[in-house]
PDB file of C-alpha atoms in Angstrom:
ATOM      1  CA  UNK I1319      17.769  38.667  59.285  1.00  0.00           C
ATOM      2  CA  UNK I1320      15.953  40.893  61.500  1.00  0.00           C
ATOM      3  CA  UNK I1321      14.387  40.196  64.948  1.00  0.00           C
ATOM      4  CA  UNK I1322      10.833  40.400  63.365  1.00  0.00           C
ATOM      5  CA  UNK I1323      11.578  37.478  60.770  1.00  0.00           C
ATOM      6  CA  UNK I1324      13.162  35.684  63.313  1.00  0.00           C
ATOM      7  CA  UNK I1325      10.068  35.610  65.434  1.00  0.00           C
ATOM      8  CA  UNK I1326       7.739  35.007  62.240  1.00  0.00           C
ATOM      9  CA  UNK I1327      10.128  31.728  61.121  1.00  0.00           C
ATOM     10  CA  UNK I1328       9.613  30.440  64.797  1.00  0.00           C
ATOM     11  CA  UNK I1329       5.733  30.977  64.587  1.00  0.00           C
ATOM     12  CA  UNK I1330       5.640  29.178  61.499  1.00  0.00           C
ATOM     13  CA  UNK I1331       8.248  26.107  62.480  1.00  0.00           C
ATOM     14  CA  UNK I1332       6.093  25.708  65.974  1.00  0.00           C
ATOM     15  CA  UNK I1333       2.737  25.623  63.993  1.00  0.00           C
ATOM     16  CA  UNK I1334       4.032  22.991  61.657  1.00  0.00           C
ATOM     17  CA  UNK I1335       5.852  20.930  64.070  1.00  0.00           C
ATOM     18  CA  UNK I1336       3.075  20.860  66.550  1.00  0.00           C
ATOM     19  CA  UNK I1337       5.437  21.984  69.354  1.00  0.00           C
ATOM     20  CA  UNK I1338       3.590  24.165  71.647  1.00  0.00           C
ATOM     21  CA  UNK I1339       1.240  26.927  71.242  1.00  0.00           C
ATOM     22  CA  UNK I1340       1.854  29.701  68.372  1.00  0.00           C
ATOM     23  CA  UNK I1341       3.888  32.829  69.659  1.00  0.00           C
ATOM     24  CA  UNK I1342       2.210  35.714  70.771  1.00  0.00           C
ATOM     25  CA  UNK I1343       4.973  38.028  70.492  1.00  0.00           C
ATOM     26  CA  UNK I1344       6.006  40.189  67.182  1.00  0.00           C
ATOM     27  CA  UNK I1345       8.462  42.746  66.421  1.00  0.00           C
ATOM     28  CA  UNK I1346       7.468  46.216  65.057  1.00  0.00           C
ATOM     29  CA  UNK I1347      10.171  48.597  63.457  1.00  0.00           C
ATOM     30  CA  UNK I1348       8.906  51.782  65.128  1.00  0.00           C
ATOM     31  CA  UNK I1349      11.930  53.682  62.954  1.00  0.00           C
ATOM     32  CA  UNK I1350      14.954  52.416  60.848  1.00  0.00           C
ATOM     33  CA  UNK I1351      17.002  50.371  63.565  1.00  0.00           C
ATOM     34  CA  UNK I1352      14.839  50.109  66.242  1.00  0.00           C
ATOM     35  CA  UNK I1353      12.343  47.393  66.866  1.00  0.00           C
ATOM     36  CA  UNK I1354       9.878  46.963  69.423  1.00  0.00           C
ATOM     37  CA  UNK I1355       8.801  43.632  71.012  1.00  0.00           C
ATOM     38  CA  UNK I1356       4.869  43.358  71.354  1.00  0.00           C
ATOM     39  CA  UNK I1357       2.529  40.842  72.636  1.00  0.00           C
ATOM     40  CA  UNK I1358      -1.258  40.556  71.309  1.00  0.00           C
ATOM     41  CA  UNK I1359      -3.445  38.170  73.006  1.00  0.00           C
ATOM     42  CA  UNK I1360      -6.922  37.190  72.644  1.00  0.00           C
ATOM     43  CA  UNK I1361     -10.208  39.090  71.176  1.00  0.00           C
ATOM     44  CA  UNK I1362     -12.840  41.110  71.961  1.00  0.00           C
ATOM     45  CA  UNK I1363     -12.353  45.271  73.394  1.00  0.00           C
ATOM     46  CA  UNK I1364      -8.931  45.765  73.730  1.00  0.00           C
ATOM     47  CA  UNK I1365      -6.760  46.547  76.549  1.00  0.00           C
ATOM     48  CA  UNK I1366      -3.351  47.858  76.499  1.00  0.00           C
ATOM     49  CA  UNK I1367      -0.910  47.212  78.980  1.00  0.00           C
ATOM     50  CA  UNK I1368       1.976  49.880  79.238  1.00  0.00           C
ATOM     51  CA  UNK I1369       4.905  48.891  81.985  1.00  0.00           C
ATOM     52  CA  UNK I1370       6.761  51.405  83.941  1.00  0.00           C
ATOM     53  CA  UNK I1371      10.126  52.497  84.142  1.00  0.00           C
ATOM     54  CA  UNK I1372      12.787  49.850  82.622  1.00  0.00           C
ATOM     55  CA  UNK I1373      10.029  46.906  83.035  1.00  0.00           C
ATOM     56  CA  UNK I1374       8.979  44.360  80.451  1.00  0.00           C
ATOM     57  CA  UNK I1375       5.370  42.812  79.684  1.00  0.00           C
ATOM     58  CA  UNK I1376       6.413  40.258  82.182  1.00  0.00           C
ATOM     59  CA  UNK I1377       5.075  42.135  84.923  1.00  0.00           C
ATOM     60  CA  UNK I1378       1.384  41.864  83.574  1.00  0.00           C
ATOM     61  CA  UNK I1379       1.311  38.006  83.405  1.00  0.00           C
ATOM     62  CA  UNK I1380      -1.553  37.916  85.678  1.00  0.00           C
ATOM     63  CA  UNK I1381      -3.755  40.339  84.100  1.00  0.00           C
ATOM     64  CA  UNK I1382      -2.504  38.813  80.568  1.00  0.00           C
ATOM     65  CA  UNK I1383      -4.167  35.181  81.935  1.00  0.00           C
ATOM     66  CA  UNK I1384      -7.302  36.544  83.376  1.00  0.00           C
ATOM     67  CA  UNK I1385      -8.225  39.061  80.480  1.00  0.00           C
ATOM     68  CA  UNK I1386      -7.300  37.416  77.349  1.00  0.00           C
ATOM     69  CA  UNK I1387     -10.039  34.907  77.672  1.00  0.00           C
ATOM     70  CA  UNK I1388     -12.360  37.719  77.234  1.00  0.00           C
ATOM     71  CA  UNK I1389     -10.163  40.626  75.491  1.00  0.00           C
ATOM     72  CA  UNK I1390      -7.611  41.471  73.268  1.00  0.00           C
ATOM     73  CA  UNK I1391      -4.515  42.162  75.527  1.00  0.00           C
ATOM     74  CA  UNK I1392      -1.701  44.196  74.102  1.00  0.00           C
ATOM     75  CA  UNK I1393       1.425  44.835  75.648  1.00  0.00           C
ATOM     76  CA  UNK I1394       4.980  45.633  74.848  1.00  0.00           C
ATOM     77  CA  UNK I1395       8.523  46.291  75.918  1.00  0.00           C
ATOM     78  CA  UNK I1396       9.371  50.117  75.503  1.00  0.00           C
ATOM     79  CA  UNK I1397      12.323  50.921  73.625  1.00  0.00           C
ATOM     80  CA  UNK I1398      15.498  49.911  75.257  1.00  0.00           C
ATOM     81  CA  UNK I1399      13.569  47.632  77.736  1.00  0.00           C
ATOM     82  CA  UNK I1400      13.669  43.931  77.696  1.00  0.00           C
ATOM     83  CA  UNK I1401      13.713  42.195  74.309  1.00  0.00           C
ATOM     84  CA  UNK I1402      13.175  45.804  72.321  1.00  0.00           C
ATOM     85  CA  UNK I1403      16.169  47.341  70.741  1.00  0.00           C
ATOM     86  CA  UNK I1404      18.333  49.435  72.984  1.00  0.00           C
ATOM     87  CA  UNK I1405      18.718  52.838  71.053  1.00  0.00           C
ATOM     88  CA  UNK I1406      20.821  55.869  71.701  1.00  0.00           C
ATOM     89  CA  UNK I1407      17.407  58.037  71.104  1.00  0.00           C
ATOM     90  CA  UNK I1408      13.932  58.340  71.817  1.00  0.00           C
ATOM     91  CA  UNK I1409      14.497  57.368  75.587  1.00  0.00           C
ATOM     92  CA  UNK I1410      12.087  59.833  76.928  1.00  0.00           C
ATOM     93  CA  UNK I1411       8.080  59.412  77.202  1.00  0.00           C
ATOM     94  CA  UNK I1412       7.227  61.744  74.662  1.00  0.00           C
ATOM     95  CA  UNK I1413       8.921  59.150  72.186  1.00  0.00           C
ATOM     96  CA  UNK I1414       7.447  56.495  74.121  1.00  0.00           C
ATOM     97  CA  UNK I1415       4.038  57.344  73.458  1.00  0.00           C
ATOM     98  CA  UNK I1416       4.586  58.144  69.647  1.00  0.00           C
ATOM     99  CA  UNK I1417       6.010  54.415  69.568  1.00  0.00           C
ATOM    100  CA  UNK I1418       2.552  53.309  71.293  1.00  0.00           C
ATOM    101  CA  UNK I1419       0.694  55.395  68.815  1.00  0.00           C
ATOM    102  CA  UNK I1420       2.644  53.733  66.203  1.00  0.00           C
ATOM    103  CA  UNK I1421       2.037  50.042  67.651  1.00  0.00           C
ATOM    104  CA  UNK I1422      -1.744  50.604  67.843  1.00  0.00           C
ATOM    105  CA  UNK I1423      -2.016  51.731  64.169  1.00  0.00           C
ATOM    106  CA  UNK I1424       0.120  48.984  63.204  1.00  0.00           C
ATOM    107  CA  UNK I1425      -2.210  46.384  65.438  1.00  0.00           C
ATOM    108  CA  UNK I1426      -5.545  48.214  63.770  1.00  0.00           C
ATOM    109  CA  UNK I1427      -6.385  48.951  67.461  1.00  0.00           C
ATOM    110  CA  UNK I1428      -9.301  51.420  67.663  1.00  0.00           C
ATOM    111  CA  UNK I1429     -10.487  53.290  71.079  1.00  0.00           C
ATOM    112  CA  UNK I1430      -8.271  50.823  73.215  1.00  0.00           C
ATOM    113  CA  UNK I1431      -8.720  50.789  77.284  1.00  0.00           C
ATOM    114  CA  UNK I1432      -5.331  52.265  77.857  1.00  0.00           C
ATOM    115  CA  UNK I1433      -3.621  51.282  81.190  1.00  0.00           C
ATOM    116  CA  UNK I1434      -0.182  52.187  82.183  1.00  0.00           C
ATOM    117  CA  UNK I1435       1.526  51.440  85.491  1.00  0.00           C
ATOM    118  CA  UNK I1436       3.996  53.846  87.122  1.00  0.00           C
ATOM    119  CA  UNK I1437       6.047  56.004  84.549  1.00  0.00           C
ATOM    120  CA  UNK I1438       3.980  53.857  81.590  1.00  0.00           C
ATOM    121  CA  UNK I1439       1.294  56.657  82.557  1.00  0.00           C
ATOM    122  CA  UNK I1440       3.271  59.009  80.675  1.00  0.00           C
ATOM    123  CA  UNK I1441       3.149  56.852  77.549  1.00  0.00           C
ATOM    124  CA  UNK I1442      -0.720  56.637  77.739  1.00  0.00           C
ATOM    125  CA  UNK I1443      -1.190  60.318  78.621  1.00  0.00           C
ATOM    126  CA  UNK I1444       0.916  61.360  75.869  1.00  0.00           C
ATOM    127  CA  UNK I1445      -0.618  58.802  73.411  1.00  0.00           C
ATOM    128  CA  UNK I1446      -3.909  61.129  74.311  1.00  0.00           C
ATOM    129  CA  UNK I1447      -1.886  64.223  74.287  1.00  0.00           C
ATOM    130  CA  UNK I1448      -0.967  63.614  70.517  1.00  0.00           C
ATOM    131  CA  UNK I1449      -4.338  61.636  69.301  1.00  0.00           C
ATOM    132  CA  UNK I1450      -6.826  63.219  71.848  1.00  0.00           C
ATOM    133  CA  UNK I1451      -9.585  61.487  73.878  1.00  0.00           C
ATOM    134  CA  UNK I1452     -11.328  60.292  70.899  1.00  0.00           C
ATOM    135  CA  UNK I1453      -8.457  57.733  70.341  1.00  0.00           C
ATOM    136  CA  UNK I1454      -9.269  55.962  73.622  1.00  0.00           C
ATOM    137  CA  UNK I1455     -12.149  54.321  75.381  1.00  0.00           C
ATOM    138  CA  UNK I1456     -10.841  54.533  79.254  1.00  0.00           C
ATOM    139  CA  UNK I1457      -7.749  55.298  81.096  1.00  0.00           C
ATOM    140  CA  UNK I1458      -6.457  53.547  83.993  1.00  0.00           C
ATOM    141  CA  UNK I1459      -3.412  54.757  85.820  1.00  0.00           C
ATOM    142  CA  UNK I1460      -1.504  52.740  88.002  1.00  0.00           C
ATOM    143  CA  UNK I1461       0.241  54.926  91.091  1.00  0.00           C
ATOM    144  CA  UNK I1462       1.647  57.665  89.480  1.00  0.00           C
ATOM    145  CA  UNK I1463       0.882  61.037  89.786  1.00  0.00           C
ATOM    146  CA  UNK I1464       0.788  63.286  86.334  1.00  0.00           C
ATOM    147  CA  UNK I1465       3.257  65.726  87.911  1.00  0.00           C
ATOM    148  CA  UNK I1466       6.054  63.440  89.202  1.00  0.00           C
ATOM    149  CA  UNK I1467       7.997  66.422  90.642  1.00  0.00           C
ATOM    150  CA  UNK I1468       6.706  69.878  91.426  1.00  0.00           C
ATOM    151  CA  UNK I1469       8.867  71.006  94.252  1.00  0.00           C
ATOM    152  CA  UNK I1470       5.962  72.090  95.770  1.00  0.00           C
ATOM    153  CA  UNK I1471       4.797  70.721  99.334  1.00  0.00           C
ATOM    154  CA  UNK I1472       1.642  68.954  99.436  1.00  0.00           C
ATOM    155  CA  UNK I1473       1.498  67.561  96.023  1.00  0.00           C
ATOM    156  CA  UNK I1474       1.515  64.102  94.974  1.00  0.00           C
ATOM    157  CA  UNK I1475       5.130  63.446  93.206  1.00  0.00           C
ATOM    158  CA  UNK I1476       7.590  60.614  93.185  1.00  0.00           C
ATOM    159  CA  UNK I1477       9.196  61.842  96.240  1.00  0.00           C
ATOM    160  CA  UNK I1478      11.582  65.285  97.213  1.00  0.00           C
ATOM    161  CA  UNK I1479      14.000  66.500  94.806  1.00  0.00           C
ATOM    162  CA  UNK I1480      16.531  65.134  96.674  1.00  0.00           C
ATOM    163  CA  UNK I1481      15.137  61.549  96.773  1.00  0.00           C
ATOM    164  CA  UNK I1482      14.726  62.061  93.086  1.00  0.00           C
ATOM    165  CA  UNK I1483      18.214  63.070  92.223  1.00  0.00           C
ATOM    166  CA  UNK I1484      19.649  60.483  94.451  1.00  0.00           C
ATOM    167  CA  UNK I1485      18.161  57.803  92.782  1.00  0.00           C
ATOM    168  CA  UNK I1486      19.543  59.493  89.408  1.00  0.00           C
ATOM    169  CA  UNK I1487      22.677  59.265  91.080  1.00  0.00           C
ATOM    170  CA  UNK I1488      22.604  56.001  91.869  1.00  0.00           C
ATOM    171  CA  UNK I1489      21.438  54.117  88.975  1.00  0.00           C
ATOM    172  CA  UNK I1490      24.551  55.675  86.841  1.00  0.00           C
ATOM    173  CA  UNK I1491      26.617  52.390  87.119  1.00  0.00           C
ATOM    174  CA  UNK I1492      25.440  48.572  86.618  1.00  0.00           C
ATOM    175  CA  UNK I1493      25.909  48.152  90.241  1.00  0.00           C
ATOM    176  CA  UNK I1494      24.269  51.323  91.171  1.00  0.00           C
ATOM    177  CA  UNK I1495      21.032  50.467  88.855  1.00  0.00           C
ATOM    178  CA  UNK I1496      20.939  46.860  90.382  1.00  0.00           C
ATOM    179  CA  UNK I1497      21.014  48.483  94.360  1.00  0.00           C
ATOM    180  CA  UNK I1498      18.773  50.905  93.571  1.00  0.00           C
ATOM    181  CA  UNK I1499      16.432  48.509  92.237  1.00  0.00           C
ATOM    182  CA  UNK I1500      16.582  46.197  94.760  1.00  0.00           C
ATOM    183  CA  UNK I1501      16.061  48.762  97.527  1.00  0.00           C
ATOM    184  CA  UNK I1502      13.182  50.097  95.366  1.00  0.00           C
ATOM    185  CA  UNK I1503      11.466  46.653  95.097  1.00  0.00           C
ATOM    186  CA  UNK I1504      12.066  45.629  98.715  1.00  0.00           C
ATOM    187  CA  UNK I1505      10.908  49.183 100.188  1.00  0.00           C
ATOM    188  CA  UNK I1506       8.149  50.359  97.848  1.00  0.00           C
ATOM    189  CA  UNK I1507       7.029  47.992  95.246  1.00  0.00           C
ATOM    190  CA  UNK I1508       6.874  44.649  97.012  1.00  0.00           C
ATOM    191  CA  UNK I1509       5.055  44.052 100.563  1.00  0.00           C
ATOM    192  CA  UNK I1510       5.585  40.420 100.552  1.00  0.00           C
ATOM    193  CA  UNK I1511       9.270  38.966 101.332  1.00  0.00           C
ATOM    194  CA  UNK I1512      11.540  40.113  98.988  1.00  0.00           C
ATOM    195  CA  UNK I1513      13.153  36.641  98.638  1.00  0.00           C
ATOM    196  CA  UNK I1514      16.347  35.939  96.436  1.00  0.00           C
ATOM    197  CA  UNK I1515      14.031  34.422  93.270  1.00  0.00           C
ATOM    198  CA  UNK I1516      11.498  37.406  93.464  1.00  0.00           C
ATOM    199  CA  UNK I1517      14.440  39.633  93.643  1.00  0.00           C
ATOM    200  CA  UNK I1518      16.362  37.872  90.335  1.00  0.00           C
ATOM    201  CA  UNK I1519      12.872  38.184  88.672  1.00  0.00           C
ATOM    202  CA  UNK I1520      12.349  41.533  89.393  1.00  0.00           C
ATOM    203  CA  UNK I1521      16.050  43.139  89.154  1.00  0.00           C
ATOM    204  CA  UNK I1522      16.849  41.085  85.851  1.00  0.00           C
ATOM    205  CA  UNK I1523      13.528  42.984  84.156  1.00  0.00           C
ATOM    206  CA  UNK I1524      14.885  46.152  85.050  1.00  0.00           C
ATOM    207  CA  UNK I1525      18.638  45.555  84.470  1.00  0.00           C
ATOM    208  CA  UNK I1526      18.037  44.696  80.491  1.00  0.00           C
ATOM    209  CA  UNK I1527      18.202  48.454  80.217  1.00  0.00           C
ATOM    210  CA  UNK I1528      21.627  49.739  80.459  1.00  0.00           C
ATOM    211  CA  UNK I1529      22.272  52.241  83.396  1.00  0.00           C
ATOM    212  CA  UNK I1530      22.506  55.271  80.906  1.00  0.00           C
ATOM    213  CA  UNK I1531      18.773  54.204  79.875  1.00  0.00           C
ATOM    214  CA  UNK I1532      17.596  53.863  83.124  1.00  0.00           C
ATOM    215  CA  UNK I1533      19.093  57.237  83.810  1.00  0.00           C
ATOM    216  CA  UNK I1534      17.468  58.712  80.926  1.00  0.00           C
ATOM    217  CA  UNK I1535      14.304  57.467  81.120  1.00  0.00           C
ATOM    218  CA  UNK I1536      14.128  58.445  85.471  1.00  0.00           C
ATOM    219  CA  UNK I1537      14.799  62.276  84.434  1.00  0.00           C
ATOM    220  CA  UNK I1538      12.885  62.567  81.595  1.00  0.00           C
ATOM    221  CA  UNK I1539       9.752  60.847  83.702  1.00  0.00           C
ATOM    222  CA  UNK I1540      10.437  63.493  86.716  1.00  0.00           C
ATOM    223  CA  UNK I1541      10.510  66.492  84.430  1.00  0.00           C
ATOM    224  CA  UNK I1542       7.035  65.347  82.545  1.00  0.00           C
ATOM    225  CA  UNK I1543       3.662  67.049  83.504  1.00  0.00           C
ATOM    226  CA  UNK I1544       0.642  65.577  82.183  1.00  0.00           C
ATOM    227  CA  UNK I1545      -1.828  67.483  84.316  1.00  0.00           C
ATOM    228  CA  UNK I1546      -3.502  69.023  81.520  1.00  0.00           C
ATOM    229  CA  UNK I1547      -4.229  66.233  79.507  1.00  0.00           C
ATOM    230  CA  UNK I1548      -5.285  63.895  82.986  1.00  0.00           C
ATOM    231  CA  UNK I1549      -7.827  66.597  83.521  1.00  0.00           C
ATOM    232  CA  UNK I1550      -8.764  66.565  79.712  1.00  0.00           C
ATOM    233  CA  UNK I1551      -9.045  62.717  80.428  1.00  0.00           C
ATOM    234  CA  UNK I1552     -11.092  63.327  83.585  1.00  0.00           C
ATOM    235  CA  UNK I1553     -13.605  65.375  82.139  1.00  0.00           C
ATOM    236  CA  UNK I1554     -14.179  63.142  78.841  1.00  0.00           C
ATOM    237  CA  UNK I1555     -13.240  59.510  79.805  1.00  0.00           C
ATOM    238  CA  UNK I1556     -13.881  57.008  82.192  1.00  0.00           C
ATOM    239  CA  UNK I1557     -10.725  57.112  84.209  1.00  0.00           C
ATOM    240  CA  UNK I1558      -9.538  55.423  87.283  1.00  0.00           C
ATOM    241  CA  UNK I1559      -6.607  55.869  89.432  1.00  0.00           C
ATOM    242  CA  UNK I1560      -4.822  52.842  91.505  1.00  0.00           C
ATOM    243  CA  UNK I1561      -2.866  54.107  94.551  1.00  0.00           C
ATOM    244  CA  UNK I1562      -0.375  52.306  96.683  1.00  0.00           C
ATOM    245  CA  UNK I1563      -1.288  52.651 100.216  1.00  0.00           C
ATOM    246  CA  UNK I1564       1.931  54.742 100.873  1.00  0.00           C
ATOM    247  CA  UNK I1565       0.801  57.518  99.006  1.00  0.00           C
ATOM    248  CA  UNK I1566      -2.788  57.752  99.626  1.00  0.00           C
ATOM    249  CA  UNK I1567      -2.788  60.749 102.250  1.00  0.00           C
ATOM    250  CA  UNK I1568      -1.269  62.632  99.656  1.00  0.00           C
ATOM    251  CA  UNK I1569      -2.961  61.311  96.549  1.00  0.00           C
ATOM    252  CA  UNK I1570      -5.836  61.340  97.587  1.00  0.00           C
ATOM    253  CA  UNK I1571      -6.694  65.090  97.990  1.00  0.00           C
ATOM    254  CA  UNK I1572      -4.331  65.827  95.024  1.00  0.00           C
ATOM    255  CA  UNK I1573      -6.645  63.486  92.612  1.00  0.00           C
ATOM    256  CA  UNK I1574      -9.919  65.089  94.393  1.00  0.00           C
ATOM    257  CA  UNK I1575      -8.873  68.512  93.217  1.00  0.00           C
ATOM    258  CA  UNK I1576      -7.416  67.949  90.089  1.00  0.00           C
ATOM    259  CA  UNK I1577      -9.313  64.567  88.481  1.00  0.00           C
ATOM    260  CA  UNK I1578     -12.736  64.916  90.789  1.00  0.00           C
ATOM    261  CA  UNK I1579     -14.411  62.537  87.878  1.00  0.00           C
ATOM    262  CA  UNK I1580     -11.932  59.597  88.316  1.00  0.00           C
ATOM    263  CA  UNK I1581     -12.371  56.594  90.324  1.00  0.00           C
ATOM    264  CA  UNK I1582      -9.766  56.203  93.273  1.00  0.00           C
ATOM    265  CA  UNK I1583      -8.909  52.353  94.264  1.00  0.00           C
ATOM    266  CA  UNK I1584      -5.952  52.262  97.507  1.00  0.00           C
ATOM    267  CA  UNK I1585      -4.135  49.129  98.450  1.00  0.00           C
ATOM    268  CA  UNK I1586      -0.862  47.281  98.395  1.00  0.00           C
ATOM    269  CA  UNK I1587       2.524  48.629  97.670  1.00  0.00           C
ATOM    270  CA  UNK I1588       3.598  50.041  94.072  1.00  0.00           C
ATOM    271  CA  UNK I1589       3.572  46.614  92.581  1.00  0.00           C
ATOM    272  CA  UNK I1590      -0.143  46.056  93.725  1.00  0.00           C
ATOM    273  CA  UNK I1591      -1.618  44.562  90.192  1.00  0.00           C
ATOM    274  CA  UNK I1592       1.294  41.878  90.534  1.00  0.00           C
ATOM    275  CA  UNK I1593       0.911  41.207  93.669  1.00  0.00           C
ATOM    276  CA  UNK I1594      -2.417  40.843  94.622  1.00  0.00           C
ATOM    277  CA  UNK I1595      -3.952  40.332  91.102  1.00  0.00           C
ATOM    278  CA  UNK I1596      -7.318  38.844  92.049  1.00  0.00           C
ATOM    279  CA  UNK I1597      -8.009  42.395  93.976  1.00  0.00           C
ATOM    280  CA  UNK I1598      -6.709  44.479  90.823  1.00  0.00           C
ATOM    281  CA  UNK I1599      -8.099  42.436  88.180  1.00  0.00           C
ATOM    282  CA  UNK I1600     -11.706  42.893  89.978  1.00  0.00           C
ATOM    283  CA  UNK I1601     -11.294  46.474  89.817  1.00  0.00           C
ATOM    284  CA  UNK I1602      -9.809  46.662  86.167  1.00  0.00           C
ATOM    285  CA  UNK I1603     -12.975  44.105  85.316  1.00  0.00           C
ATOM    286  CA  UNK I1604     -15.491  46.448  87.209  1.00  0.00           C
ATOM    287  CA  UNK I1605     -13.439  49.641  85.256  1.00  0.00           C
ATOM    288  CA  UNK I1606     -13.790  48.118  81.724  1.00  0.00           C
ATOM    289  CA  UNK I1607     -17.599  46.911  82.295  1.00  0.00           C
ATOM    290  CA  UNK I1608     -18.381  50.732  82.046  1.00  0.00           C
ATOM    291  CA  UNK I1609     -17.857  50.729  78.729  1.00  0.00           C
ATOM    292  CA  UNK I1610     -18.798  47.306  77.504  1.00  0.00           C
TER     293      UNK I1610
END
């Protein structure tokens, strides 16, 4: 019995027995043997939330709780992430963008507001690249440069080539993957105390992807270049970047040069949308109000 069939059966039983709310989650087979877990909440203008490298729908808990009251909010675990199928093929952002397009088609969504976090922005940019700017109403990228690795001094990137290759080396084993995400979350993602409970929640999400998947996505993400697409979005759609404070001095001039029409908001760490949801949600609400 497939994951999709099991989910539908569970939904039917819950509705019949009156035990708790109906499930918002379901599965879409994006290709034979590959089921994508997604959630579809609320009604209204669709907002599509795409998690970053090895993360899941759980990171958007505060956005779902707020925006599903007034909007249709869709999010998903990309292939080989979370509850979706772990697959040998397609662990890259070209495929992830194509999977996103299939999900949007499956749900009958037209012109969504696309919101990507970190490497999730690569999937939203890929979606626009293959579908055109006419396929979206607006685009928000949370804390990622369209050029994650360039080797050029002064560019907004994910770090030096040595830093990027060091993390790639680190995630080659299960222990290395957990150690890497522990360090990254404590030093880059989260500003509050990184308690054992918070560490377990973050690290358990990331490590649902096997180390070889994490390494494949890390390499694919850093070798991506969506500057042309980001410029096209900047010229034709409402566009916004939300940037962590540690990137501000580099990101602001980079974005002013390449995407001058885009709004830029700077605060918090890499996971500021989760850590400071009230502030982030006000920014997203103001952004969405431009097109409503």
